[in-house]
PDB file of C-alpha atoms and ligand atoms in Angstrom:
ATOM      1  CA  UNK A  54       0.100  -7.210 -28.661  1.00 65.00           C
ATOM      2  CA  UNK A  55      -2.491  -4.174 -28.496  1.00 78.00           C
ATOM      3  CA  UNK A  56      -3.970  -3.424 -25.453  1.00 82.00           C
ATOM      4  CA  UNK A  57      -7.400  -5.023 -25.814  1.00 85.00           C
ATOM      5  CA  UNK A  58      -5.345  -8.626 -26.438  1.00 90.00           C
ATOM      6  CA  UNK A  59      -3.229  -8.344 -23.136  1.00 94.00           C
ATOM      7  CA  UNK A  60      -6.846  -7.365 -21.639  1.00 95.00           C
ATOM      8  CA  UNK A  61      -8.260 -10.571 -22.989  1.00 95.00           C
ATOM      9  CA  UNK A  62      -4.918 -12.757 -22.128  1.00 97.00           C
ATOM     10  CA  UNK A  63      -4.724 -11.120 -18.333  1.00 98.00           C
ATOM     11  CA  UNK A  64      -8.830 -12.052 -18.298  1.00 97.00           C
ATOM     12  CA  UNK A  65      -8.115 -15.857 -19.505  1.00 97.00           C
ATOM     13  CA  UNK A  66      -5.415 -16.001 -16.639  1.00 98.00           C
ATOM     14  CA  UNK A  67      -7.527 -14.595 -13.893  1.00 98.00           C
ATOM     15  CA  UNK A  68     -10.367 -16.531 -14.648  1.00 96.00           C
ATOM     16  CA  UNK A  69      -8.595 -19.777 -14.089  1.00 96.00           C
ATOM     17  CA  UNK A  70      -7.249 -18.434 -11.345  1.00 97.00           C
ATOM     18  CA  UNK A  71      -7.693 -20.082  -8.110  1.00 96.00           C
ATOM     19  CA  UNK A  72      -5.786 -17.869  -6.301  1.00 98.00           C
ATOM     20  CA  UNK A  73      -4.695 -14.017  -6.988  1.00 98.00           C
ATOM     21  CA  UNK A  74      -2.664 -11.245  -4.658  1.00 98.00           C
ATOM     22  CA  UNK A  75      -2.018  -8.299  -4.665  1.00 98.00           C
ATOM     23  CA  UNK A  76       0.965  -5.771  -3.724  1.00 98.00           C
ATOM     24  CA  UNK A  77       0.151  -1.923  -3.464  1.00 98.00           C
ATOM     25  CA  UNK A  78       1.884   0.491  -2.987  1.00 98.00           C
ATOM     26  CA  UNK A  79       1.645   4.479  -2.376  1.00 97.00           C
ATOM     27  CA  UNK A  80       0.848   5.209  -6.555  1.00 98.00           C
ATOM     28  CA  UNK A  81      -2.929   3.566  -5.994  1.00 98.00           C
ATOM     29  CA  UNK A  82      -3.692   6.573  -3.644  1.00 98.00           C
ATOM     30  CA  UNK A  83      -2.454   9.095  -6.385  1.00 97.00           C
ATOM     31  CA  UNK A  84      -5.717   9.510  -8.135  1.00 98.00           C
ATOM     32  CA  UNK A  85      -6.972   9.901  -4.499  1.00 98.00           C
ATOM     33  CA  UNK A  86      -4.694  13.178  -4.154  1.00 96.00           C
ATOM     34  CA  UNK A  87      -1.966  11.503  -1.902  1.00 95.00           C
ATOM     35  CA  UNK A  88       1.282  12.266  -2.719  1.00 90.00           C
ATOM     36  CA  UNK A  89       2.991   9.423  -3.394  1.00 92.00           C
ATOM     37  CA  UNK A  90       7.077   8.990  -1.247  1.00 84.00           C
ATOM     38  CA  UNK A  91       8.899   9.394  -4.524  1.00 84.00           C
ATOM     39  CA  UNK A  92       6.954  11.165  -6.590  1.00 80.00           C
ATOM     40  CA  UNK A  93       7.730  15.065  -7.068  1.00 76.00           C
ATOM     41  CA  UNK A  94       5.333  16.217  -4.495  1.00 76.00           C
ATOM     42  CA  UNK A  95       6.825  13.876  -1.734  1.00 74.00           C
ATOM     43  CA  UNK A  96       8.588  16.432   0.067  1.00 78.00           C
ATOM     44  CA  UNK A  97       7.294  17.472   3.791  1.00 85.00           C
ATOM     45  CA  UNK A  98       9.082  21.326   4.051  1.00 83.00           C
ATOM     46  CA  UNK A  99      12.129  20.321   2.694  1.00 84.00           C
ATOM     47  CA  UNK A 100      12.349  17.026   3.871  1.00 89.00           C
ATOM     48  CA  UNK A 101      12.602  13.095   2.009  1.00 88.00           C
ATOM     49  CA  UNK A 102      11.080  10.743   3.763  1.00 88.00           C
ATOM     50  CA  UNK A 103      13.834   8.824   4.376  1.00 88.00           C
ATOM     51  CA  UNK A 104      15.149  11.532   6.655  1.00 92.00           C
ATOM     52  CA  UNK A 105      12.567  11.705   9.037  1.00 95.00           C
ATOM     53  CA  UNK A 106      10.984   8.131   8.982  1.00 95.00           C
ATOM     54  CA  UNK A 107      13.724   7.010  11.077  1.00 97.00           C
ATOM     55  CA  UNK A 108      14.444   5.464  14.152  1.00 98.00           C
ATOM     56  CA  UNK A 109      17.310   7.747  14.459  1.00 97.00           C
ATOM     57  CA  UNK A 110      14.960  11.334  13.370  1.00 97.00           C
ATOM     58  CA  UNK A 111      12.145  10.276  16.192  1.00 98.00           C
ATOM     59  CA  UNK A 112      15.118  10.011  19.051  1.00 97.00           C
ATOM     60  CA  UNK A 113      16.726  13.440  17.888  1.00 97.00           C
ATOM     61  CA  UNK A 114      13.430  15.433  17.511  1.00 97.00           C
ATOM     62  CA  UNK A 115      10.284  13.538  18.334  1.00 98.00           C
ATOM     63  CA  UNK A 116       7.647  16.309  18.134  1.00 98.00           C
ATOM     64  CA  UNK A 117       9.088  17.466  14.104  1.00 97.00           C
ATOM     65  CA  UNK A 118       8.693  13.535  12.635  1.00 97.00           C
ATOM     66  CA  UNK A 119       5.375  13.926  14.465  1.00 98.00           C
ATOM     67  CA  UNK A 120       4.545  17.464  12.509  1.00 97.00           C
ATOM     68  CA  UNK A 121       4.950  15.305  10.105  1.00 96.00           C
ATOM     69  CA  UNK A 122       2.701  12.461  10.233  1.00 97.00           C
ATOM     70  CA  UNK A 123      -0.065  14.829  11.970  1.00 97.00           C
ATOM     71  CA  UNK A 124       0.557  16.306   8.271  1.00 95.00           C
ATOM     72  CA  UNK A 125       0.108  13.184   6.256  1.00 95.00           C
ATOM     73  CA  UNK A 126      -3.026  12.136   8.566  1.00 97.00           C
ATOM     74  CA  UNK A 127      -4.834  15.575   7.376  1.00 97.00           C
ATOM     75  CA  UNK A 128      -4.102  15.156   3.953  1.00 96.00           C
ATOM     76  CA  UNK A 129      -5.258  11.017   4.261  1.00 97.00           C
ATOM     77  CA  UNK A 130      -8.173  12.012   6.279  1.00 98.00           C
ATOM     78  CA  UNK A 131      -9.350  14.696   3.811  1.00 98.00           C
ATOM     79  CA  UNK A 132      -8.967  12.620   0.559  1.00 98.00           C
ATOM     80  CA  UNK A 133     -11.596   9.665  -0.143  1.00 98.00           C
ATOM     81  CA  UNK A 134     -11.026   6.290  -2.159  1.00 98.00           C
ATOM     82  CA  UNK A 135     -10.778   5.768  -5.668  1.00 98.00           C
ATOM     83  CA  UNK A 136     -11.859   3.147  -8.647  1.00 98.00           C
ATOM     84  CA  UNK A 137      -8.632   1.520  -8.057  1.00 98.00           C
ATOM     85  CA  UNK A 138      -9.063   0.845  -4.304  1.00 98.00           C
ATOM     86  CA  UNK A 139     -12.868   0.143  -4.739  1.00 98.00           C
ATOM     87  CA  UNK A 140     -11.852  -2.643  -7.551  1.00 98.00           C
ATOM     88  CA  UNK A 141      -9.934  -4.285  -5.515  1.00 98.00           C
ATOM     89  CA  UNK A 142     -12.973  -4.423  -2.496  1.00 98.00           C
ATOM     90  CA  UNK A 143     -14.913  -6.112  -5.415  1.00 98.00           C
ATOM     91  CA  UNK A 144     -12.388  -8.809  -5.658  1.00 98.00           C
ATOM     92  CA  UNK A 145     -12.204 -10.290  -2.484  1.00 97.00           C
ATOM     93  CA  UNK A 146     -15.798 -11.816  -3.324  1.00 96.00           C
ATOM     94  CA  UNK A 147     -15.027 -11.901  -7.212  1.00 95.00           C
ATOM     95  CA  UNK A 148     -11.859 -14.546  -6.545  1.00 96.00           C
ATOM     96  CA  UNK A 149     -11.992 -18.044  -4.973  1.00 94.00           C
ATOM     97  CA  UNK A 150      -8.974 -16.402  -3.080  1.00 97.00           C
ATOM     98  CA  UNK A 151      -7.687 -13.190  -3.007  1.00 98.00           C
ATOM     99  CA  UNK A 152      -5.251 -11.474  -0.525  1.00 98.00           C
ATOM    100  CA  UNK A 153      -4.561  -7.929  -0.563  1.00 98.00           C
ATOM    101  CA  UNK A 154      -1.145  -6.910   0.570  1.00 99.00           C
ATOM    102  CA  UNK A 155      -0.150  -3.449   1.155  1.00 98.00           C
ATOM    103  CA  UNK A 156       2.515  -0.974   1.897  1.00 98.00           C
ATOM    104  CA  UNK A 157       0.671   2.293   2.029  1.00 98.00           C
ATOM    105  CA  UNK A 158       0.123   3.051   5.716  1.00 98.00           C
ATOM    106  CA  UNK A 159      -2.745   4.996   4.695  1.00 98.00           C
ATOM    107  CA  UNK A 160      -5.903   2.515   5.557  1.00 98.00           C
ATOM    108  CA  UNK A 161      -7.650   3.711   2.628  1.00 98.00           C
ATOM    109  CA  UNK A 162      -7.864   0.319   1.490  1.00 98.00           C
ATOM    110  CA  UNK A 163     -10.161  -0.346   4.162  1.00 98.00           C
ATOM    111  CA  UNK A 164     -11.970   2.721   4.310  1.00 98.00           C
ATOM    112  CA  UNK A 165     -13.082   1.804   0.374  1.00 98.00           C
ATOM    113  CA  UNK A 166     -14.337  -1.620   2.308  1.00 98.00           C
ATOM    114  CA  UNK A 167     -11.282  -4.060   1.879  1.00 98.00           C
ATOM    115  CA  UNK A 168     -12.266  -6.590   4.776  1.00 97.00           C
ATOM    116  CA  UNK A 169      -8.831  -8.227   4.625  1.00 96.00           C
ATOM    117  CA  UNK A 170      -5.608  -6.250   4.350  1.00 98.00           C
ATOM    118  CA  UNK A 171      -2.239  -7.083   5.070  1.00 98.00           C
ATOM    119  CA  UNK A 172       0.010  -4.407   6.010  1.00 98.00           C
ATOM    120  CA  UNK A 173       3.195  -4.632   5.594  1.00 98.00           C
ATOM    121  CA  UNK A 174       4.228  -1.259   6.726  1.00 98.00           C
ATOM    122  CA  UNK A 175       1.901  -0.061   9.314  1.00 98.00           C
ATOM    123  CA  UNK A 176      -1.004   2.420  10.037  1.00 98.00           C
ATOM    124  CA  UNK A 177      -0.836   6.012  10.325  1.00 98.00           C
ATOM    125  CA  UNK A 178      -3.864   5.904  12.391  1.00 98.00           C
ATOM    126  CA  UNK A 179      -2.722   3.232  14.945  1.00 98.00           C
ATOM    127  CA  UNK A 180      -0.223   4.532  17.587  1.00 98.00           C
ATOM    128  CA  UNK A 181       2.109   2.901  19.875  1.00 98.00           C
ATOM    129  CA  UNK A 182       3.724   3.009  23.176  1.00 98.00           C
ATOM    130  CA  UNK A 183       7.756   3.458  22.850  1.00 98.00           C
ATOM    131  CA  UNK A 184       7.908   1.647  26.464  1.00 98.00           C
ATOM    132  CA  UNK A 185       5.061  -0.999  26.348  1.00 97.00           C
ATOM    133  CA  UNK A 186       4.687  -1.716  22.917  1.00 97.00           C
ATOM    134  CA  UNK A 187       0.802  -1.398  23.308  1.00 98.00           C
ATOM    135  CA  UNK A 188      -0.735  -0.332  20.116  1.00 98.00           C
ATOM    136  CA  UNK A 189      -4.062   2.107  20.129  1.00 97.00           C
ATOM    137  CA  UNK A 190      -5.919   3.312  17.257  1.00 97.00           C
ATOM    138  CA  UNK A 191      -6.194   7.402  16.980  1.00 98.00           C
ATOM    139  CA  UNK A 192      -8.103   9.414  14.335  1.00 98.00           C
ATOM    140  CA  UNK A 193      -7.625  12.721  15.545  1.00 98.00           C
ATOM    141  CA  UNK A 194      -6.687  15.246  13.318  1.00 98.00           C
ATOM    142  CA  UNK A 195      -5.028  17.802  13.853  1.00 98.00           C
ATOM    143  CA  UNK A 196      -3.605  15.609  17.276  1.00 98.00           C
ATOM    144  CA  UNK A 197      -4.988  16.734  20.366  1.00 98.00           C
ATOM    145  CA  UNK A 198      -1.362  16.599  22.026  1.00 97.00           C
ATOM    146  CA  UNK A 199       1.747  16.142  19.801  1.00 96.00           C
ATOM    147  CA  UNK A 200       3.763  14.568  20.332  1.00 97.00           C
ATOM    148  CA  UNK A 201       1.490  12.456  22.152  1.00 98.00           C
ATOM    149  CA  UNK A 202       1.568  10.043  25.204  1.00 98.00           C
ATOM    150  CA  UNK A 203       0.829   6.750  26.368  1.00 98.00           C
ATOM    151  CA  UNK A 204      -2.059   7.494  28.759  1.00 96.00           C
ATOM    152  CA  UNK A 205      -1.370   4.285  30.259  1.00 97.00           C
ATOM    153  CA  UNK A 206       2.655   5.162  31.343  1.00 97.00           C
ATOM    154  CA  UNK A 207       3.134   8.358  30.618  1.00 98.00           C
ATOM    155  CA  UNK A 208       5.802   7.532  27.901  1.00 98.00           C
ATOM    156  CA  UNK A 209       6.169   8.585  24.157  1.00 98.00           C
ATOM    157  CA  UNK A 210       3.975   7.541  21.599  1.00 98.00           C
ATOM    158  CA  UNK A 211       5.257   6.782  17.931  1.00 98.00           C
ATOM    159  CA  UNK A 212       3.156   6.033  14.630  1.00 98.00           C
ATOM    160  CA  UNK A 213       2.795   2.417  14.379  1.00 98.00           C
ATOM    161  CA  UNK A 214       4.320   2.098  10.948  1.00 98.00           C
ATOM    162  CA  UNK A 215       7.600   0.296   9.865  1.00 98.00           C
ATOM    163  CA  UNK A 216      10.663   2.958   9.506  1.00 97.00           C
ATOM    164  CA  UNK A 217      13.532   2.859   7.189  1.00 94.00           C
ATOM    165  CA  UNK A 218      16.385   0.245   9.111  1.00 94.00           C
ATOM    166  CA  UNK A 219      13.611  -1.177  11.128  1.00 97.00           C
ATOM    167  CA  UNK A 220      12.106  -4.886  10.363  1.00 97.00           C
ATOM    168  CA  UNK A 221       9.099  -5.852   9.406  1.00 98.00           C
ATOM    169  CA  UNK A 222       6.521  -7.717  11.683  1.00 98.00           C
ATOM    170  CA  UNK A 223       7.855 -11.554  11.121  1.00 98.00           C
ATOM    171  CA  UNK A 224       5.049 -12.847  10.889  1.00 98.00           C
ATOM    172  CA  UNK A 225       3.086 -10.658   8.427  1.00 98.00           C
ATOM    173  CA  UNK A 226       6.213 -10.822   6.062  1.00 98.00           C
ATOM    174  CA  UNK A 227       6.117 -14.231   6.569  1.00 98.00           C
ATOM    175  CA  UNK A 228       2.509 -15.178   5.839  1.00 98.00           C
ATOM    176  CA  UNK A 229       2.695 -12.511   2.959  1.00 98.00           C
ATOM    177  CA  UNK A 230       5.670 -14.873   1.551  1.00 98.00           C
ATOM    178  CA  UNK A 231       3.620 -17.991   2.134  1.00 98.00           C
ATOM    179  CA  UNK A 232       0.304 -16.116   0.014  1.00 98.00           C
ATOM    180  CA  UNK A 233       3.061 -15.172  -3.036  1.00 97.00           C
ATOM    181  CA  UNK A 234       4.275 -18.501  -3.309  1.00 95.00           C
ATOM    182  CA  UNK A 235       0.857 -20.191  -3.477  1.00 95.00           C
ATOM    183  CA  UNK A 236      -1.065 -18.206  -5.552  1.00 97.00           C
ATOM    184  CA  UNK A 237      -1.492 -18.211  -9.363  1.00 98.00           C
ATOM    185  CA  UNK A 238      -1.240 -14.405  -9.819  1.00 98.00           C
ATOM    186  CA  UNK A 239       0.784 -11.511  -8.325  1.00 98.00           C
ATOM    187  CA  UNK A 240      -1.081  -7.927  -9.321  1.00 98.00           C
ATOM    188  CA  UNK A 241       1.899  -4.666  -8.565  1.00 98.00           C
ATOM    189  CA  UNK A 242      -0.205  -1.898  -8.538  1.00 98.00           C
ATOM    190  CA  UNK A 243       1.418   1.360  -8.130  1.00 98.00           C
ATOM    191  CA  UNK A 244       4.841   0.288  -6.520  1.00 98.00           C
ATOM    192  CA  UNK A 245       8.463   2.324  -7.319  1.00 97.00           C
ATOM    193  CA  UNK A 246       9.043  -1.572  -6.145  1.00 97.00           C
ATOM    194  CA  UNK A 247      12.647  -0.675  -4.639  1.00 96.00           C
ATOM    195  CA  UNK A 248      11.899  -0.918  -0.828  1.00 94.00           C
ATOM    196  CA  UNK A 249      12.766  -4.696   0.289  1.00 96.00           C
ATOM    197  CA  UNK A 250      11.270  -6.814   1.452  1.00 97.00           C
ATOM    198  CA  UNK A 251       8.074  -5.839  -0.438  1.00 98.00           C
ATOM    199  CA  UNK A 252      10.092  -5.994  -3.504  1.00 98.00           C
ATOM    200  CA  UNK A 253      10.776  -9.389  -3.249  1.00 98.00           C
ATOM    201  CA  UNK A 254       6.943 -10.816  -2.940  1.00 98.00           C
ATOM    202  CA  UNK A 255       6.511 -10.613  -6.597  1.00 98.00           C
ATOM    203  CA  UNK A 256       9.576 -12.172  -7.747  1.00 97.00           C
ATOM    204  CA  UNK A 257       9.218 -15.194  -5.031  1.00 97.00           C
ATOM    205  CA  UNK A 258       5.747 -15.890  -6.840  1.00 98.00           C
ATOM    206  CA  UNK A 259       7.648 -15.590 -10.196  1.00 98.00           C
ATOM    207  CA  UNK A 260      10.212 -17.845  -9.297  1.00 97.00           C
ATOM    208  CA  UNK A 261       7.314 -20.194  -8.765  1.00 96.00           C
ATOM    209  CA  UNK A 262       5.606 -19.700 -11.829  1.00 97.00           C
ATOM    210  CA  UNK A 263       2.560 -17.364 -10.772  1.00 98.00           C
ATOM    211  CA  UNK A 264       2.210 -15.079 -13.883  1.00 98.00           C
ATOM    212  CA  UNK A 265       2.940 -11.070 -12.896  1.00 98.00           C
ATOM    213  CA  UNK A 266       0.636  -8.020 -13.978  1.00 98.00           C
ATOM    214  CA  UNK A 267       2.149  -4.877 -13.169  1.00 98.00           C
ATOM    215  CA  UNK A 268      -0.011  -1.390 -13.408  1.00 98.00           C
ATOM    216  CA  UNK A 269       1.968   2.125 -13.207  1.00 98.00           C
ATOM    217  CA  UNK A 270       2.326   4.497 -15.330  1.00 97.00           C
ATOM    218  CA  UNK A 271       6.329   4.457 -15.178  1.00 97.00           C
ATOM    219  CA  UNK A 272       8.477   1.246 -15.681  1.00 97.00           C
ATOM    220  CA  UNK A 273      10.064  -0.415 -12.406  1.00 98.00           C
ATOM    221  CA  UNK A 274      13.118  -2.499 -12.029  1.00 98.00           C
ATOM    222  CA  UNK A 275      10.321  -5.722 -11.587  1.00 98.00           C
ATOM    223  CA  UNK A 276       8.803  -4.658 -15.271  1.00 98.00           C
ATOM    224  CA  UNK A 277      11.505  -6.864 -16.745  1.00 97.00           C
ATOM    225  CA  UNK A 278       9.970 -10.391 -15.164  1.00 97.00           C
ATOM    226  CA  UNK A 279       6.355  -8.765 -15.461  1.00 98.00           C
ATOM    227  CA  UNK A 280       3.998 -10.939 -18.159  1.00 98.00           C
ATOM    228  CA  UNK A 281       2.002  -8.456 -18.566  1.00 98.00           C
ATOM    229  CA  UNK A 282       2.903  -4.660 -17.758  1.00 97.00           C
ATOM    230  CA  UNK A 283       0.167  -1.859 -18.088  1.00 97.00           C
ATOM    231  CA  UNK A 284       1.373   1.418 -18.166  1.00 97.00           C
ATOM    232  CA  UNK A 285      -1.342   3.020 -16.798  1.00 97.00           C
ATOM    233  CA  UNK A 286      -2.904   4.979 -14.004  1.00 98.00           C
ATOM    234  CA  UNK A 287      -4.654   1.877 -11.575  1.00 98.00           C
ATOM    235  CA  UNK A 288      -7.896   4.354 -11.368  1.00 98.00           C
ATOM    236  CA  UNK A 289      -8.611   4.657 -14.479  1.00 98.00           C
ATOM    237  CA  UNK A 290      -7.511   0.949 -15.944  1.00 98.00           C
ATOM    238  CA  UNK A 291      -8.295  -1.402 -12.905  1.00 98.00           C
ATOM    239  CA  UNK A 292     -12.297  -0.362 -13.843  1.00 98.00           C
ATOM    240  CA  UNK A 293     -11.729  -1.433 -17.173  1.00 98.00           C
ATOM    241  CA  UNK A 294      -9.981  -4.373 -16.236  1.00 98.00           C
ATOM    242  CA  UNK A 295     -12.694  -5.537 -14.009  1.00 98.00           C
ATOM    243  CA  UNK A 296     -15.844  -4.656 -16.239  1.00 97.00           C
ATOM    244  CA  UNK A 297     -13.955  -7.172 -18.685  1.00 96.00           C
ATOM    245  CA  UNK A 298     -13.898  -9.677 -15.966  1.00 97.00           C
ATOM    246  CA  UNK A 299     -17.321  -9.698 -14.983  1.00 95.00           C
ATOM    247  CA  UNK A 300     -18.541  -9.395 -18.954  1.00 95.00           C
ATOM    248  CA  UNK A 301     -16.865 -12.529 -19.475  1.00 94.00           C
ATOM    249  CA  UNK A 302     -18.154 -14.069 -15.709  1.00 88.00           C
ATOM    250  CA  UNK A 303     -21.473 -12.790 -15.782  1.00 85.00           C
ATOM    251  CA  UNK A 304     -22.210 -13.848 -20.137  1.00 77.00           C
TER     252      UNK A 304
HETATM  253  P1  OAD B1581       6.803   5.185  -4.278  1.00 53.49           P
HETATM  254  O1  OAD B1581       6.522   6.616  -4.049  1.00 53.49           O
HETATM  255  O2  OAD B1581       8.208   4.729  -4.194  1.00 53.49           O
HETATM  256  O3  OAD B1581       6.269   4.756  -5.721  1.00 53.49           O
HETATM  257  C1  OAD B1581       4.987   5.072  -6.174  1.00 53.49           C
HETATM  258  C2  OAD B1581       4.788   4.408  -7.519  1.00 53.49           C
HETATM  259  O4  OAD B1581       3.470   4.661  -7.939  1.00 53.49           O
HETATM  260  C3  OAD B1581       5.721   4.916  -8.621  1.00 53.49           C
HETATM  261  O5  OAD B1581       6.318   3.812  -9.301  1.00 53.49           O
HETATM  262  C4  OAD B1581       4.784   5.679  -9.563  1.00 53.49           C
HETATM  263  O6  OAD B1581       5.170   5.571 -10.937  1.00 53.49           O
HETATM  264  C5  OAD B1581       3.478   4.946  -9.319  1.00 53.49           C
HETATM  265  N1  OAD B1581       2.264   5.733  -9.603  1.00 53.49           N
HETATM  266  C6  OAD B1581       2.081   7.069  -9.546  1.00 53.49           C
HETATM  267  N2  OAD B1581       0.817   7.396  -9.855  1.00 53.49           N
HETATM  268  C7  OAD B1581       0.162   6.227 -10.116  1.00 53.49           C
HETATM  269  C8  OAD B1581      -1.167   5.889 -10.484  1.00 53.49           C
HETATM  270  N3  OAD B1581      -2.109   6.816 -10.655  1.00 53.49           N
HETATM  271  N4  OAD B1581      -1.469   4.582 -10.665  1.00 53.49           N
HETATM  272  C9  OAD B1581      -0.528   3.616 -10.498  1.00 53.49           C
HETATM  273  N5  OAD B1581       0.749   3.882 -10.144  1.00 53.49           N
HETATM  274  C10 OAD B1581       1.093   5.155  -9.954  1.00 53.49           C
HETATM  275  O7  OAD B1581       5.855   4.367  -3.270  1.00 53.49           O
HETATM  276  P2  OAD B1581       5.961   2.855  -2.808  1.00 53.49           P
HETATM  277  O8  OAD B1581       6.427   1.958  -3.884  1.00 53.49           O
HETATM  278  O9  OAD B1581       4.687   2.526  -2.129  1.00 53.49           O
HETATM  279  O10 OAD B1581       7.928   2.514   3.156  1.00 53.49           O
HETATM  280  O11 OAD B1581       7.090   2.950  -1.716  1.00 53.49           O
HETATM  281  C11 OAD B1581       7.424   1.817  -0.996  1.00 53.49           C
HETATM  282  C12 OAD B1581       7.753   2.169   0.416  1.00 53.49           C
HETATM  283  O12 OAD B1581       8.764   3.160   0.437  1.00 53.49           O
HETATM  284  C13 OAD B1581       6.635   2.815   1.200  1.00 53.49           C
HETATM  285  O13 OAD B1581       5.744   1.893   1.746  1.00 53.49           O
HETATM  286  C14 OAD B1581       7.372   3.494   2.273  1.00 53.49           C
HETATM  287  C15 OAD B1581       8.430   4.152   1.436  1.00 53.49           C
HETATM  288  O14 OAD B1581       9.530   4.535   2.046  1.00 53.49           O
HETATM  289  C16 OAD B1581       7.987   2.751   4.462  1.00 53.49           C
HETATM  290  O15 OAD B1581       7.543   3.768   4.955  1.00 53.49           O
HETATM  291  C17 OAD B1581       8.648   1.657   5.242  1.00 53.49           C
END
């Protein structure tokens, strides 16, 4: 099938549709100048992610995984939404029901004017008390103290994101499970899709039957039970995707 076809077949299935999700993950910031954790510009000095989003990298040397993030927040703070993220505002009132779940800890999805996002990972800009668990939001950039402290206690402060051996927050993952296996359409936009749980959203709605639209630019181990897989860039095709839509909605 050509491209406009799978455009017109994805269109058919959305528009009967009662209920659509969708999983990001760090690609749909790419347009937005974010580097993404895998992709070639994902190195902080010369460190992987994985080595310093870790329980284990905070305990040995709090105030370097805090260069870090104080790193990331300039960059996140600096760069503005794109099409992709502003398409998918547009959706929450375009769909009966539509639930955007995320990994990026970014909160650009908000900041384009997503009312309701579920993060699975965290937020850069919330921190967190290592002693009370007490979670504030901070925007400051470059940090006024870092690493910083609980004003409260006195005690650490850590970014209130979800590091590599840690769990997810139960009850996100759980209502994110519950949203996968009732709706009608899964949308993985921009996802290496090897990090579980996340991972395994899509294929519990496939299991179920909900039809899965994938949008990178490079395959993924979940292109194989995709329906439909666009390899694109999510700025540039989820504005074409959605001017379709609303030609057909609005006729
Ligand atoms: P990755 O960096 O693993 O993958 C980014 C994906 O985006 C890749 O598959 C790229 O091909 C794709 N991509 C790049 N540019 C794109 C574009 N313009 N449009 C669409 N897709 C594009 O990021 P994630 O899958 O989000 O977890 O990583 C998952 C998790 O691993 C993150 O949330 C983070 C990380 O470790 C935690 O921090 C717990």
């Amino acid at each position: 099938m050509d491209i406009q076809s799978n455009l017109d077949a994805v269109c058919d299935i959305l528009l009967a549709a009662n209920s659509v999700c969708s999983l990001t993950g760090a690609g749909i910031s790419a347009e937005s100048g974010i580097p993404t954790f895998r992709g070639k510009d994902g190195l902080w000095k010369t460190y992987r992610a994985e080595q310093l989003a870790t329980p284990a990298a905070f305990i040995q040397d709090p105030r370097l995984v805090w260069e870090w993030y104080d790193w990331r927040r300039g960059i996140i703070a600096s760069k503005e939404p794109n099409d992709g993220h502003k398409v998918l505002t547009e959706w929450e009132t375009l769909f009966p029901n539509f639930a955007l779940i995320t990994q990026n800890i970014d909160g650009i999805h908000q900041r384009a004017g997503s009312k309701n996002v579920i993060e699975l990972h965290g937020n850069i800009w919330k921190l967190r008390c290592t002693a009370e668990n007490t979670i504030t939001e901070n925007h400051e950039v470059p940090l006024k103290e870092s690493p910083p402290h609980c004003e409260a206690c006195g005690a650490l402060l850590r970014p209130h994101v979800v590091w590599f051996g840690e769990s997810l927050d139960a009850s996100i993952l759980q209502h994110s499970f519950q949203l996968c296996a009732t709706c009608d359409v899964v949308f993985l936009i921009g996802t290496s899709a090897v990090v579980q749980p996340a991972a395994s959203l899509p294929l519990s709605a496939a299991e179920r039957g909900a039809k899965i639209i994938e949008i990178n630019p490079d395959p993924t181990p979940l292109t194989g039970i995709a329906d439909f897989s666009f390899q694109a860039k999510s700025g540039e095709f989820l504005p074409v995707l959605n001017e379709e839509l609303k030609k057909r909605l609005y006729k």
